[in-house]
Tab-separated table of C-alpha atoms in Angstrom:
chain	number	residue	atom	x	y	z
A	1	UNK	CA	133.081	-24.163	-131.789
A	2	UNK	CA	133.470	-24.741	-128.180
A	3	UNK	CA	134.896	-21.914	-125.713
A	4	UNK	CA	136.007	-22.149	-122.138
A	5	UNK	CA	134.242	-20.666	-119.184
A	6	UNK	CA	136.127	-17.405	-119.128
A	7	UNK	CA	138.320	-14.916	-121.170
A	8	UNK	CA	142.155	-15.955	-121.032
A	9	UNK	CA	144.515	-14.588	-118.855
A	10	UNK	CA	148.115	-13.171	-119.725
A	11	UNK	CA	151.430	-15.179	-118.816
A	12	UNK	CA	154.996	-14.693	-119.190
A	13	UNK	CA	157.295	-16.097	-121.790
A	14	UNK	CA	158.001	-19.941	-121.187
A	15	UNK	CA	161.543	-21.083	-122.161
A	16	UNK	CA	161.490	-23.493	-125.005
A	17	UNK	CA	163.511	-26.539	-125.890
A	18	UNK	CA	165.770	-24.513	-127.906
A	19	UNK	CA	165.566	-20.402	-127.146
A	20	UNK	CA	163.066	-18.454	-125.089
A	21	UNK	CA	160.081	-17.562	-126.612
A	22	UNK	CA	157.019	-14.646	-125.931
A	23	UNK	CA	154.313	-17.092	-126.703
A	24	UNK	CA	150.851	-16.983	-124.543
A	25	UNK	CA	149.892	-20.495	-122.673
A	26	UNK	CA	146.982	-20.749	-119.723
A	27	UNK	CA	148.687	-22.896	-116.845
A	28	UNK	CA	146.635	-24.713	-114.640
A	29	UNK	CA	145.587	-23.122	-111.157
A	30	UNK	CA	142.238	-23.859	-108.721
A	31	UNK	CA	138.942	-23.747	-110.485
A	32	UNK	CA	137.931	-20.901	-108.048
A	33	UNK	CA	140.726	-19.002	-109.110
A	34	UNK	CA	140.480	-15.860	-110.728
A	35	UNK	CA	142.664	-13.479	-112.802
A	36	UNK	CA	142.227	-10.585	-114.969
A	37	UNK	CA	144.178	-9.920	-118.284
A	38	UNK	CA	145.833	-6.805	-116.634
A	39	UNK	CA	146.930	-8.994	-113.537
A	40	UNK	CA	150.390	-9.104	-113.042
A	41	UNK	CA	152.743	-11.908	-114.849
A	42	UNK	CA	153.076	-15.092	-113.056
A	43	UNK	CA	154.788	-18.013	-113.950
A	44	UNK	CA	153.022	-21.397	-113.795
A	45	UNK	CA	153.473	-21.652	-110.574
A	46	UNK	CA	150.988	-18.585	-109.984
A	47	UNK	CA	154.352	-17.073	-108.193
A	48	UNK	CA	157.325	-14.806	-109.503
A	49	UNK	CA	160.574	-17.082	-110.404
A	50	UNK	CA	162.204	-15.863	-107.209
A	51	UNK	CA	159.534	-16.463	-104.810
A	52	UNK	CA	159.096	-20.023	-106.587
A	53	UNK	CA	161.531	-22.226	-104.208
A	54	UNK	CA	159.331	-20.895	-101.314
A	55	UNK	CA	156.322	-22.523	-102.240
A	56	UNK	CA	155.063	-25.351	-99.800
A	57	UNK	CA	153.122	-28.679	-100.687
A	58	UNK	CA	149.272	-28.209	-100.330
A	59	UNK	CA	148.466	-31.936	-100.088
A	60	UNK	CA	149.502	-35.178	-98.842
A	61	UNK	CA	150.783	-37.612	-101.741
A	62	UNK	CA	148.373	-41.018	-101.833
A	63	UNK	CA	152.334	-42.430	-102.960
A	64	UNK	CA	155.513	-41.645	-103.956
A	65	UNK	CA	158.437	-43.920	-106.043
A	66	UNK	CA	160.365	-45.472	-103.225
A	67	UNK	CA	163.248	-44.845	-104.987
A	68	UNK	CA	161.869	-41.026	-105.598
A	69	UNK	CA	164.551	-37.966	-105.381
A	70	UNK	CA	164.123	-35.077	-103.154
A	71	UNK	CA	161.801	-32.396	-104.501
A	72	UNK	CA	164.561	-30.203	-103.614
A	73	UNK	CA	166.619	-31.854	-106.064
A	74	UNK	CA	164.020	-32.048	-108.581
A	75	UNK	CA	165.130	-28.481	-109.800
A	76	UNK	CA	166.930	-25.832	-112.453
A	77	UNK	CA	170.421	-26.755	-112.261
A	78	UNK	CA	170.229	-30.164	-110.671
A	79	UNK	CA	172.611	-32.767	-110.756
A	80	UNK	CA	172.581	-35.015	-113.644
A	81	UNK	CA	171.019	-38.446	-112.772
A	82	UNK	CA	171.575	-41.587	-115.021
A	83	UNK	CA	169.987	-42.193	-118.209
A	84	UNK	CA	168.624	-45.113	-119.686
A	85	UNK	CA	169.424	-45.432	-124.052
A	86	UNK	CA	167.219	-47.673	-125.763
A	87	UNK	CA	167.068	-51.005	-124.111
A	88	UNK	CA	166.398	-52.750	-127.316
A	89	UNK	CA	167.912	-51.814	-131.008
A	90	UNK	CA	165.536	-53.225	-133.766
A	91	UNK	CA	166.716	-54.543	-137.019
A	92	UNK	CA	165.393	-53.319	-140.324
A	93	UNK	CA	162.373	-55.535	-141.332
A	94	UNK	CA	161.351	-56.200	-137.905
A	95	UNK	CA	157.583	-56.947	-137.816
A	96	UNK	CA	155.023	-55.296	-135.809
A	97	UNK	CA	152.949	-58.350	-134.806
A	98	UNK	CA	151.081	-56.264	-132.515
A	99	UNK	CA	149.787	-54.268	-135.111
A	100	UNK	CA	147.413	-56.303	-138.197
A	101	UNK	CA	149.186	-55.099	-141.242
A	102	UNK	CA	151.629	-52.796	-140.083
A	103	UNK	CA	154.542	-52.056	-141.934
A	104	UNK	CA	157.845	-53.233	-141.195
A	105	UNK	CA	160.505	-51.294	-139.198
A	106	UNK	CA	162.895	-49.608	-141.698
A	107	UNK	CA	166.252	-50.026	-141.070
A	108	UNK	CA	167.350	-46.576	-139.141
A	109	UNK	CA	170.867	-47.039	-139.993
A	110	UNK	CA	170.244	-45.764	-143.812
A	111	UNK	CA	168.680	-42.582	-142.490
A	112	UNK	CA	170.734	-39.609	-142.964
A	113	UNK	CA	170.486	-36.286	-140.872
A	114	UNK	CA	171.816	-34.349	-144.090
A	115	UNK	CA	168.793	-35.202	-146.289
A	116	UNK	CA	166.216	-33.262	-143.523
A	117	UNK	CA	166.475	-30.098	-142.376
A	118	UNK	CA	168.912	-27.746	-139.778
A	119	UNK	CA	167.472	-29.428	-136.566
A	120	UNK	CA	165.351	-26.816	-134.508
A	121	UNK	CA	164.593	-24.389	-137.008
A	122	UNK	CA	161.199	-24.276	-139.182
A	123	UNK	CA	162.049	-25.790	-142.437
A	124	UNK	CA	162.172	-23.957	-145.852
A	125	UNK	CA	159.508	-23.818	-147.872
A	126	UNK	CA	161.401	-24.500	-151.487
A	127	UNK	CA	162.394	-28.224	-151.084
A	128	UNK	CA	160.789	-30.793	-153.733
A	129	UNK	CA	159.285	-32.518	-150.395
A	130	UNK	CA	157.084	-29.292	-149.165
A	131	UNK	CA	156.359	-28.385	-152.849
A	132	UNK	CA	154.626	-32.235	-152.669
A	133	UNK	CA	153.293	-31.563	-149.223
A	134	UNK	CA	151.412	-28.197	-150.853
A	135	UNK	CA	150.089	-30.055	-153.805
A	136	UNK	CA	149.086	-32.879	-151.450
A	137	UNK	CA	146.981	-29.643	-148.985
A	138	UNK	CA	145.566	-27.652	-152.592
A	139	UNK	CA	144.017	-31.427	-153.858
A	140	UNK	CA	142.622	-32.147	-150.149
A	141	UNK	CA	139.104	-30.236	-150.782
A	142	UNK	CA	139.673	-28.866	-147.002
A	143	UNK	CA	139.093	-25.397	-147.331
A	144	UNK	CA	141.958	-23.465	-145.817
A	145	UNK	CA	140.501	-20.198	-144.154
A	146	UNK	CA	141.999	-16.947	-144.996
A	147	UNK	CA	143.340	-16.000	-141.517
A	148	UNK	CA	146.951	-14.388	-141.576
A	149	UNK	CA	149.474	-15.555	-138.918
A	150	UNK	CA	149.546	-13.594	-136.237
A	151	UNK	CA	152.413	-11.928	-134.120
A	152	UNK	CA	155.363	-12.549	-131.636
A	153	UNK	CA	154.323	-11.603	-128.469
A	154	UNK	CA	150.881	-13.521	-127.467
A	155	UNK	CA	147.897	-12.290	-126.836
A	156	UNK	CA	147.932	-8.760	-125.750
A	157	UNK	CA	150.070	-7.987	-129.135
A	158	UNK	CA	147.453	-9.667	-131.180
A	159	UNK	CA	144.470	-8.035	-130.009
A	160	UNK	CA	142.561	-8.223	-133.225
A	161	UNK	CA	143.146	-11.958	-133.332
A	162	UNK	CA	141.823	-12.406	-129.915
A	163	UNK	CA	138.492	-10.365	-130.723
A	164	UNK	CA	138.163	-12.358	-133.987
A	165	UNK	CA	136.022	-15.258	-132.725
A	166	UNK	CA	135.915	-16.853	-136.685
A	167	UNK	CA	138.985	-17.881	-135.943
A	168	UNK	CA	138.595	-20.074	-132.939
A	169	UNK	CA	142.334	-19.260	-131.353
A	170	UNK	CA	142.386	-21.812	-128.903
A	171	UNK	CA	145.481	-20.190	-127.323
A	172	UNK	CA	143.815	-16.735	-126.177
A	173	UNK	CA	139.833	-17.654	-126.552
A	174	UNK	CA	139.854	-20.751	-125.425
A	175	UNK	CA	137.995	-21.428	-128.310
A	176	UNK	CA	138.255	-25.540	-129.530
A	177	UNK	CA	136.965	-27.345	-132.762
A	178	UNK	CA	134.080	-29.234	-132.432
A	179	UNK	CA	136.504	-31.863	-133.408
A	180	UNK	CA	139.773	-31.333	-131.418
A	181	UNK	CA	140.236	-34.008	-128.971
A	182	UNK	CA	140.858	-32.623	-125.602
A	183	UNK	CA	139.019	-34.735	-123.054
A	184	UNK	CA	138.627	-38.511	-122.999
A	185	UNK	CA	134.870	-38.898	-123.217
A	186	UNK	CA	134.597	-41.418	-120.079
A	187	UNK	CA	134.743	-40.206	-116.606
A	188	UNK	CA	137.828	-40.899	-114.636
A	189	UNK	CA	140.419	-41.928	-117.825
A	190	UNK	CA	142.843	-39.746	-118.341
A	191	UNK	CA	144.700	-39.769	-121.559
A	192	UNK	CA	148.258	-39.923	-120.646
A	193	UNK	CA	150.723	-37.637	-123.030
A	194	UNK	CA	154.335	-37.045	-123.036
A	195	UNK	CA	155.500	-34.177	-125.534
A	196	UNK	CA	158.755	-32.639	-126.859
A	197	UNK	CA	160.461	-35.988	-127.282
A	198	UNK	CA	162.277	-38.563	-127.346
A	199	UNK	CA	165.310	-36.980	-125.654
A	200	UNK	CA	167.724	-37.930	-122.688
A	201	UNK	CA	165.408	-39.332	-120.379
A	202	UNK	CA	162.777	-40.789	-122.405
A	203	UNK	CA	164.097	-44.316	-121.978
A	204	UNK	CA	164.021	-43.452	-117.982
A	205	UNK	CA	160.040	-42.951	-118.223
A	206	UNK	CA	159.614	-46.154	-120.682
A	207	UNK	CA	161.043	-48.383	-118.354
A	208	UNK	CA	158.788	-47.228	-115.557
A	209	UNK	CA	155.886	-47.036	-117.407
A	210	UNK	CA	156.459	-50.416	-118.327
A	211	UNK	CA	157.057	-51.136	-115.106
A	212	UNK	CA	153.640	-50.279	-114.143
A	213	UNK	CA	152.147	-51.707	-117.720
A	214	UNK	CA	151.235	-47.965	-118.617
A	215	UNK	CA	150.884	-46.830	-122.375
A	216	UNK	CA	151.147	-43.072	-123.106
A	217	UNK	CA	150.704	-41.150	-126.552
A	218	UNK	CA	154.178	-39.509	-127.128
A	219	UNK	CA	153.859	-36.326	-129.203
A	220	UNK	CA	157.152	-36.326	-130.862
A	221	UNK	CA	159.863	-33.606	-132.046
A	222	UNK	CA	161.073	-34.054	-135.147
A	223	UNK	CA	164.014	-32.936	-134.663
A	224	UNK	CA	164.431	-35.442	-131.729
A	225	UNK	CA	163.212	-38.405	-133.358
A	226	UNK	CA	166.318	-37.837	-136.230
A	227	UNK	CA	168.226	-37.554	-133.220
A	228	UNK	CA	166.793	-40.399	-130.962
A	229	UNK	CA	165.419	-42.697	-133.483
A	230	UNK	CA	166.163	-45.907	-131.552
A	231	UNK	CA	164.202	-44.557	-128.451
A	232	UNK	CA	161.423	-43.515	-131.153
A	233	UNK	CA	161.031	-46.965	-131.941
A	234	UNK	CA	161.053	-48.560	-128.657
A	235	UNK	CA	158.182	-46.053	-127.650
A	236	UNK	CA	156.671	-47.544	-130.909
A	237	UNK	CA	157.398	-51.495	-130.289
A	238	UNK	CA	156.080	-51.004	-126.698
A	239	UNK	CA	153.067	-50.280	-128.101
A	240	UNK	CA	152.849	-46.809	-127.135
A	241	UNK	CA	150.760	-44.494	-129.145
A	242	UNK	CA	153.353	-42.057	-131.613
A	243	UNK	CA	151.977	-38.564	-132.409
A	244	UNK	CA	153.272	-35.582	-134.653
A	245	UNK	CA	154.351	-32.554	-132.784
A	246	UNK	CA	155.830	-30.239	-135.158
A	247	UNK	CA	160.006	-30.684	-136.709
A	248	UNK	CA	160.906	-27.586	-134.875
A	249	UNK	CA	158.563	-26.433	-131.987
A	250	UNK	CA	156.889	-22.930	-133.331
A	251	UNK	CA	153.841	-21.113	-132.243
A	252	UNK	CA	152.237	-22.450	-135.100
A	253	UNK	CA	150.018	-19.530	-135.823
A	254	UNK	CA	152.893	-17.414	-136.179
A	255	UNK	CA	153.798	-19.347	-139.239
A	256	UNK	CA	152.404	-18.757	-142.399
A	257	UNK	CA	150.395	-21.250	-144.519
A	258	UNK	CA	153.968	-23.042	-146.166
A	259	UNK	CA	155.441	-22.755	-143.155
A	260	UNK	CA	152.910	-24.828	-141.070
A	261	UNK	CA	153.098	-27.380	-143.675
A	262	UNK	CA	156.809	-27.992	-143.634
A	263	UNK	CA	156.832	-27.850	-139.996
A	264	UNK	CA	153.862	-30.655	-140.042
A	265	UNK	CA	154.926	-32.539	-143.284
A	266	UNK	CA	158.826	-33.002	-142.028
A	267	UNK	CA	158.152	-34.547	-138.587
A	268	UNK	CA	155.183	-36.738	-140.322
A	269	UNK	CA	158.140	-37.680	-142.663
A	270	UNK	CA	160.958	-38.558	-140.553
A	271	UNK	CA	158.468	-40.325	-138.162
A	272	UNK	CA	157.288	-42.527	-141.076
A	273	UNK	CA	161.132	-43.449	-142.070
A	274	UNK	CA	161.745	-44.358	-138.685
A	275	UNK	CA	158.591	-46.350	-137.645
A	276	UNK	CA	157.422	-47.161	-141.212
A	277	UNK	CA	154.225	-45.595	-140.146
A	278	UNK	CA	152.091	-42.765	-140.503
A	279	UNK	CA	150.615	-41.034	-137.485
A	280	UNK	CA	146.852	-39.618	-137.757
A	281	UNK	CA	147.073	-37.174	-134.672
A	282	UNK	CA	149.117	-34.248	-133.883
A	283	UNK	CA	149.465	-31.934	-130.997
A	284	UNK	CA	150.923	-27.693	-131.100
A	285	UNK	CA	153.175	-26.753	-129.717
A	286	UNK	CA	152.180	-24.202	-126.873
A	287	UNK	CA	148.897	-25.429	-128.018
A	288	UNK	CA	148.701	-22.585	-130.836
A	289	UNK	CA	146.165	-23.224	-132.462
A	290	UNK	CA	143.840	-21.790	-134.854
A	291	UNK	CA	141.104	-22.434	-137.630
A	292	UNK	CA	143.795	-22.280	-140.132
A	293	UNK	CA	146.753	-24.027	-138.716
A	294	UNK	CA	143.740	-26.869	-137.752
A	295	UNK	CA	142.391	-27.261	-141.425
A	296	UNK	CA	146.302	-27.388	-142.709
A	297	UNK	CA	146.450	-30.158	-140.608
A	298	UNK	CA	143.388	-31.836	-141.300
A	299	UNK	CA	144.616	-31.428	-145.424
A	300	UNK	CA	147.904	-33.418	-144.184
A	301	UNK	CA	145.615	-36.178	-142.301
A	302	UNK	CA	146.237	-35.080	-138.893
A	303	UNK	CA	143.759	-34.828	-136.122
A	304	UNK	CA	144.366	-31.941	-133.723
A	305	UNK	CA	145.229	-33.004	-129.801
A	306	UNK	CA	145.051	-30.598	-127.045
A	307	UNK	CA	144.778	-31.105	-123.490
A	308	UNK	CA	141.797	-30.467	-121.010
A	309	UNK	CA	140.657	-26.896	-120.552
A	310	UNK	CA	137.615	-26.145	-118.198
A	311	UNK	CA	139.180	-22.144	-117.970
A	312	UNK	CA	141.885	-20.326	-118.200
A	313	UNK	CA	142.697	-20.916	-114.787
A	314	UNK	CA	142.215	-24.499	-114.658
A	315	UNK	CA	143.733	-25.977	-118.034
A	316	UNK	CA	145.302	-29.335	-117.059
A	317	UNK	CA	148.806	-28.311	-117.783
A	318	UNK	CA	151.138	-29.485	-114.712
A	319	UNK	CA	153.507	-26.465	-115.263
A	320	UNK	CA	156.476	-28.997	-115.458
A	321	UNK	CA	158.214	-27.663	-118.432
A	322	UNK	CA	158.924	-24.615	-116.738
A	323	UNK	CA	161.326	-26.931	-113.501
A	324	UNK	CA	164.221	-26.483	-115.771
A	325	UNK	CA	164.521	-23.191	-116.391
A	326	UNK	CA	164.019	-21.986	-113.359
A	327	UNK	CA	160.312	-20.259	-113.988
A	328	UNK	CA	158.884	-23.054	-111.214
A	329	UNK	CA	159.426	-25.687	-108.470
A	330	UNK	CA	158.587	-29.248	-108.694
A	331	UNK	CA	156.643	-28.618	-105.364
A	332	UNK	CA	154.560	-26.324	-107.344
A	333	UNK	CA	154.231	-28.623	-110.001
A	334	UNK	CA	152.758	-31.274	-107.495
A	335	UNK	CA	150.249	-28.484	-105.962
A	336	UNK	CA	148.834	-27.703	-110.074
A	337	UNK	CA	148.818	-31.121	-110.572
A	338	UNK	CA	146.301	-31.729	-107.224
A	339	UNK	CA	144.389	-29.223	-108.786
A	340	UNK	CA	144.481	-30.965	-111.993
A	341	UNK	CA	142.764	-34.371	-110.148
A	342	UNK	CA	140.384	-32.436	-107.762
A	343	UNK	CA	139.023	-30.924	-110.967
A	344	UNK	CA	138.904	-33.932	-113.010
A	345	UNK	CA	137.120	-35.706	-110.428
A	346	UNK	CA	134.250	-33.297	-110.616
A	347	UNK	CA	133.475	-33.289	-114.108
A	348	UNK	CA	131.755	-35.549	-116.202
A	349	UNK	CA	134.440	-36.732	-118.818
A	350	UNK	CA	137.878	-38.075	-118.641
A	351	UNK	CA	140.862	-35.897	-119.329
A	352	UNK	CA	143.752	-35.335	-120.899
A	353	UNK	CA	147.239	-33.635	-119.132
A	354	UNK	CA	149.887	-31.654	-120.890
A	355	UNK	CA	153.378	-33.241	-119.746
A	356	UNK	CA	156.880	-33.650	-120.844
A	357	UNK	CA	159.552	-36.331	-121.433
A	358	UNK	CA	162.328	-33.693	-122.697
A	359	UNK	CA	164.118	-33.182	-119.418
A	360	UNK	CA	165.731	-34.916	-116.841
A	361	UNK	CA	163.149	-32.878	-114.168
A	362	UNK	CA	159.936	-33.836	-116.104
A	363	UNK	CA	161.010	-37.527	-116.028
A	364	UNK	CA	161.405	-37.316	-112.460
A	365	UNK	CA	158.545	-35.253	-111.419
A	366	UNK	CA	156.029	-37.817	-113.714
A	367	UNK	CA	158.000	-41.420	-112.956
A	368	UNK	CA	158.391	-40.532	-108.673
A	369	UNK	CA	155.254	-38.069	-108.146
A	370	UNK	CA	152.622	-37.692	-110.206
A	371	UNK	CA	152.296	-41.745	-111.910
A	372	UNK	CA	152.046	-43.144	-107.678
A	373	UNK	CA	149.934	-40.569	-107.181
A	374	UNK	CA	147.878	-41.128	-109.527
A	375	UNK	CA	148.566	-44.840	-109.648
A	376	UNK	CA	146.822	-44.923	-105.769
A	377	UNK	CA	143.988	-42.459	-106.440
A	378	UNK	CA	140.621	-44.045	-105.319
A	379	UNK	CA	138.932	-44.084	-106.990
A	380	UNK	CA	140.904	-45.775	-109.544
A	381	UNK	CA	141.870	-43.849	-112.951
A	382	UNK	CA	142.179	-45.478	-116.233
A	383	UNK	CA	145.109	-44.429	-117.490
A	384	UNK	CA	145.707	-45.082	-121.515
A	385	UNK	CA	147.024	-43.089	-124.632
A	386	UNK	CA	144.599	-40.785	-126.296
A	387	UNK	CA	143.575	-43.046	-129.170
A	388	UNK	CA	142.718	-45.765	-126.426
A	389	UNK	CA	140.513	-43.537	-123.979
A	390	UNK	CA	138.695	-42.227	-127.490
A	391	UNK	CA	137.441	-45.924	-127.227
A	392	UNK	CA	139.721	-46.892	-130.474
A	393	UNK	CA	142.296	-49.692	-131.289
A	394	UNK	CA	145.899	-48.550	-131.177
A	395	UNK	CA	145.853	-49.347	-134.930
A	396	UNK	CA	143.573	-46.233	-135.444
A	397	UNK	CA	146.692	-43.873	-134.585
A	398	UNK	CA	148.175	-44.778	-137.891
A	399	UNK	CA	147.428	-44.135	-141.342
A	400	UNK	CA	148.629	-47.720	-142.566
A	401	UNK	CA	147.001	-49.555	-139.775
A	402	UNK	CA	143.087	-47.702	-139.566
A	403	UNK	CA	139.993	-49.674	-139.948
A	404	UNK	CA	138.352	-46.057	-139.989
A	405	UNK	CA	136.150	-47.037	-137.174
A	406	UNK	CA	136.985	-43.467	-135.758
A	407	UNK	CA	134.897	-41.819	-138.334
A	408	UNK	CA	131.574	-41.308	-136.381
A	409	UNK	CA	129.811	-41.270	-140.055
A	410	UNK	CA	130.059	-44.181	-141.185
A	411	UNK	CA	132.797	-42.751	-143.938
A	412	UNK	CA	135.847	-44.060	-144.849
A	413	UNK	CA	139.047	-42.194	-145.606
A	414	UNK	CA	142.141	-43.587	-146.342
A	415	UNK	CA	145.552	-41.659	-147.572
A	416	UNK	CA	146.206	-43.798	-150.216
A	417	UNK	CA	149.719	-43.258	-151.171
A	418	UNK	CA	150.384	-40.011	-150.219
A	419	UNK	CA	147.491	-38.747	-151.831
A	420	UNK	CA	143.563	-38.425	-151.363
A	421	UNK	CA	141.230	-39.855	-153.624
A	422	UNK	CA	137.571	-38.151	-154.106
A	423	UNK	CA	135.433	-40.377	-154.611
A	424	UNK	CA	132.943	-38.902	-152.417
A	425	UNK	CA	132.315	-35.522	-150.008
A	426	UNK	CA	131.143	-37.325	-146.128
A	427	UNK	CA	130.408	-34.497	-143.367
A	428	UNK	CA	131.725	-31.404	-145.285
A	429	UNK	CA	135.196	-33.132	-144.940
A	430	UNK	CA	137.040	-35.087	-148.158
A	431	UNK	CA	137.270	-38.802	-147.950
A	432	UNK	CA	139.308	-40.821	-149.853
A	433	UNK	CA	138.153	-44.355	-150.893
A	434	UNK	CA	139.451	-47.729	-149.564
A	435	UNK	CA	142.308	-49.081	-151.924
A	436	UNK	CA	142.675	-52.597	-150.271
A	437	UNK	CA	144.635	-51.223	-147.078
């Protein structure tokens, strides 16, 4: 287990995609910053809501989008601004050439919303499809630790859970895996992710970033990819890297054992009948996280994602959610976000930055502010999806598409149709064999 530098801090509720929810999340602020768990609320912004529009820019911008909006406009309640719909529709059987042996697109006109579940709610746990999901956890030989879920209201209403350091609560410990990817490992790349998507704007930040021949890791919605699944594929055929980030967007340690699957098993699904693919890495929501949400995962295939944390004060969250509600300014945004690269230039790895592509303000903040910024720094950044700054070929992301060179072993595992083989046990984790993928 790995811990951060200090014991967490208390925040407010952050409004979700779909209802507000009391859910604790450390927001990035100085590294010399300090708080104390009986501080005050804040919101990201380190400010109340009201005193948010007040806050001035600490730094000078190496560059800005010349076509960039007002900051002032970048705000709760702005004006709506164009949007861009998938630029491209793919036909069904379109082939992947990028990709050695990928599948081919399915055709996304046969997919029908009625045969998922109520969009934005966590699925039930009595379809054939979760009952399958179950079976395919219980044959997995991942032990699944006997943790129980904790309770609305973060951290100071779960104080057991937060003393409990077996179960490595990423949330309120800042406790990570050994294995959870939150960092790239070379200095100066920064693993560029988008999550809560695709939505509205979404084609707005794909045409910039390929604009500027950029490639993110999108951590995707299921309940947005049913909804946007032509965008979902023309993240995919621009050879962006396509992540699982929950059907319905829980605190996942909230849910219990079933729960988490159908949650992780659904948006796996309906990414799969939309792509054709399988994705290998997922990312929680809130980044909620816990020993046993993290081995329900692993069961299911999926590699946990986080984002950097060197404290609770300085996790590399920009705050930018939070614009369109009202619980921050973009100017604020930009001033966590200088924080984010003065401490990233100062430690030894790369990084990895929590960001958003599910409104119109996070679109604007990342496509005129924080990509030229970034895009000028000297020195340079390499910016690339996580599965490229973990030094591995955008075919790794995908279960039909590994070579397994991401196993640091030597082992090979393989989901071979839905379903695990044991041939053999490699680093107290169940491999399956190779069945001529």
């Amino acid at each position: 287990m790995k811990f951060s530098l200090a014991s967490a801090l208390v925040l407010p509720a952050l409004v979700s995609a779909n209802d507000v929810r009391e859910i604790h999340q450390a927001r990035q602020a100085p590294a010399s910053a300090s708080a104390s768990a009986s501080a005050p609320a804040t919101t990201a912004a380190g400010t109340t809501p009201a005193a948010a529009s007040a806050v001035s820019l600490t730094f000078t911008l190496a560059s800005t989008n010349p076509t960039a909006l007002p900051l002032s406009e970048i705000a709760s309640g702005a004006s709506t601004q164009p949007t861009v719909a998938a630029t491209t529709t793919f036909a069904g059987g379109t082939a992947p050439t990028f990709l050695s042996s990928a599948p081919a697109l399915p055709d996304i006109s046969t997919i029908l919303p009625s045969s998922y579940p109520t969009l934005d709610k966590t699925p039930p746990t009595d379809s054939d499809e979760v009952k399958a999901w179950k079976e395919e956890v219980a044959s997995s030989g991942i032990t699944i630790p006997d943790i129980a879920p904790t309770v609305a209201g973060g951290c100071p209403a779960n104080l057991d859970a937060v003393a409990d350091t077996s179960r490595c609560w990423w949330t309120c410990t800042g406790c990570a895996a050994d294995d959870d990817v939150s960092e790239c490992p070379d200095k100066m790349t920064w693993g560029l992710t988008y999550d809560d998507g695709p939505a509205l704007y979404t084609g707005n930040l794909l045409n910039y970033l390929d604009q500027q021949k950029l490639k993110a890791t999108f951590f995707v919605v299921g309940s947005r990819a049913i909804s946007y699944p032509a965008l979902l594929q023309e993240e995919y055929m621009a050879q962006h890297q396509i992540a699982v980030h929950t059907w319905s967007h829980p605190p996942m340690t909230t849910l219990t054992n079933d729960q988490v699957i159908a949650e992780l098993g659904w948006s796996r699904k309906i990414i799969k009948d939309v792509l054709g693919v399988t994705p290998k890495y997922w990312r929680p929501p809130f980044g909620d996280v816990d020993n046993r949400v993290r081995a329900i995962a692993k069961a299911l295939g999926l590699q946990t994602s986080i984002w950097t944390r060197i404290s609770p004060q300085a996790t590399f969250d920009t705050g930018d959610f939070d614009i369109a509600g009202g619980l921050t300014s973009s100017t604020q945004v930009l001033n966590n976000w200088e924080n984010i690269i003065g401490n990233a230039t100062t430690i030894d790895t790369g990084f990895i930055v929590l960001e958003h592509d599910l409104f119109q303000q996070t679109v604007e903040i990342a496509m005129d502010y924080i990509l030229p910024d970034a895009l000028a720094h000297q020195p340079p950044f390499k910016i690339e999806p996580i599965i490229s700054c973990l030094n591995q070929p955008l075919g790794n992301a995908y279960v039909e598409t590994s070579d397994n060179s991401s196993s640091s072993s030597g082992c090979q595992c393989i989901m071979c149709s839905w379903r695990p083989t044991t041939d053999f046990i490699c680093s107290e984790r169940l491999w399956c064999a190779e069945h001529g993928w």
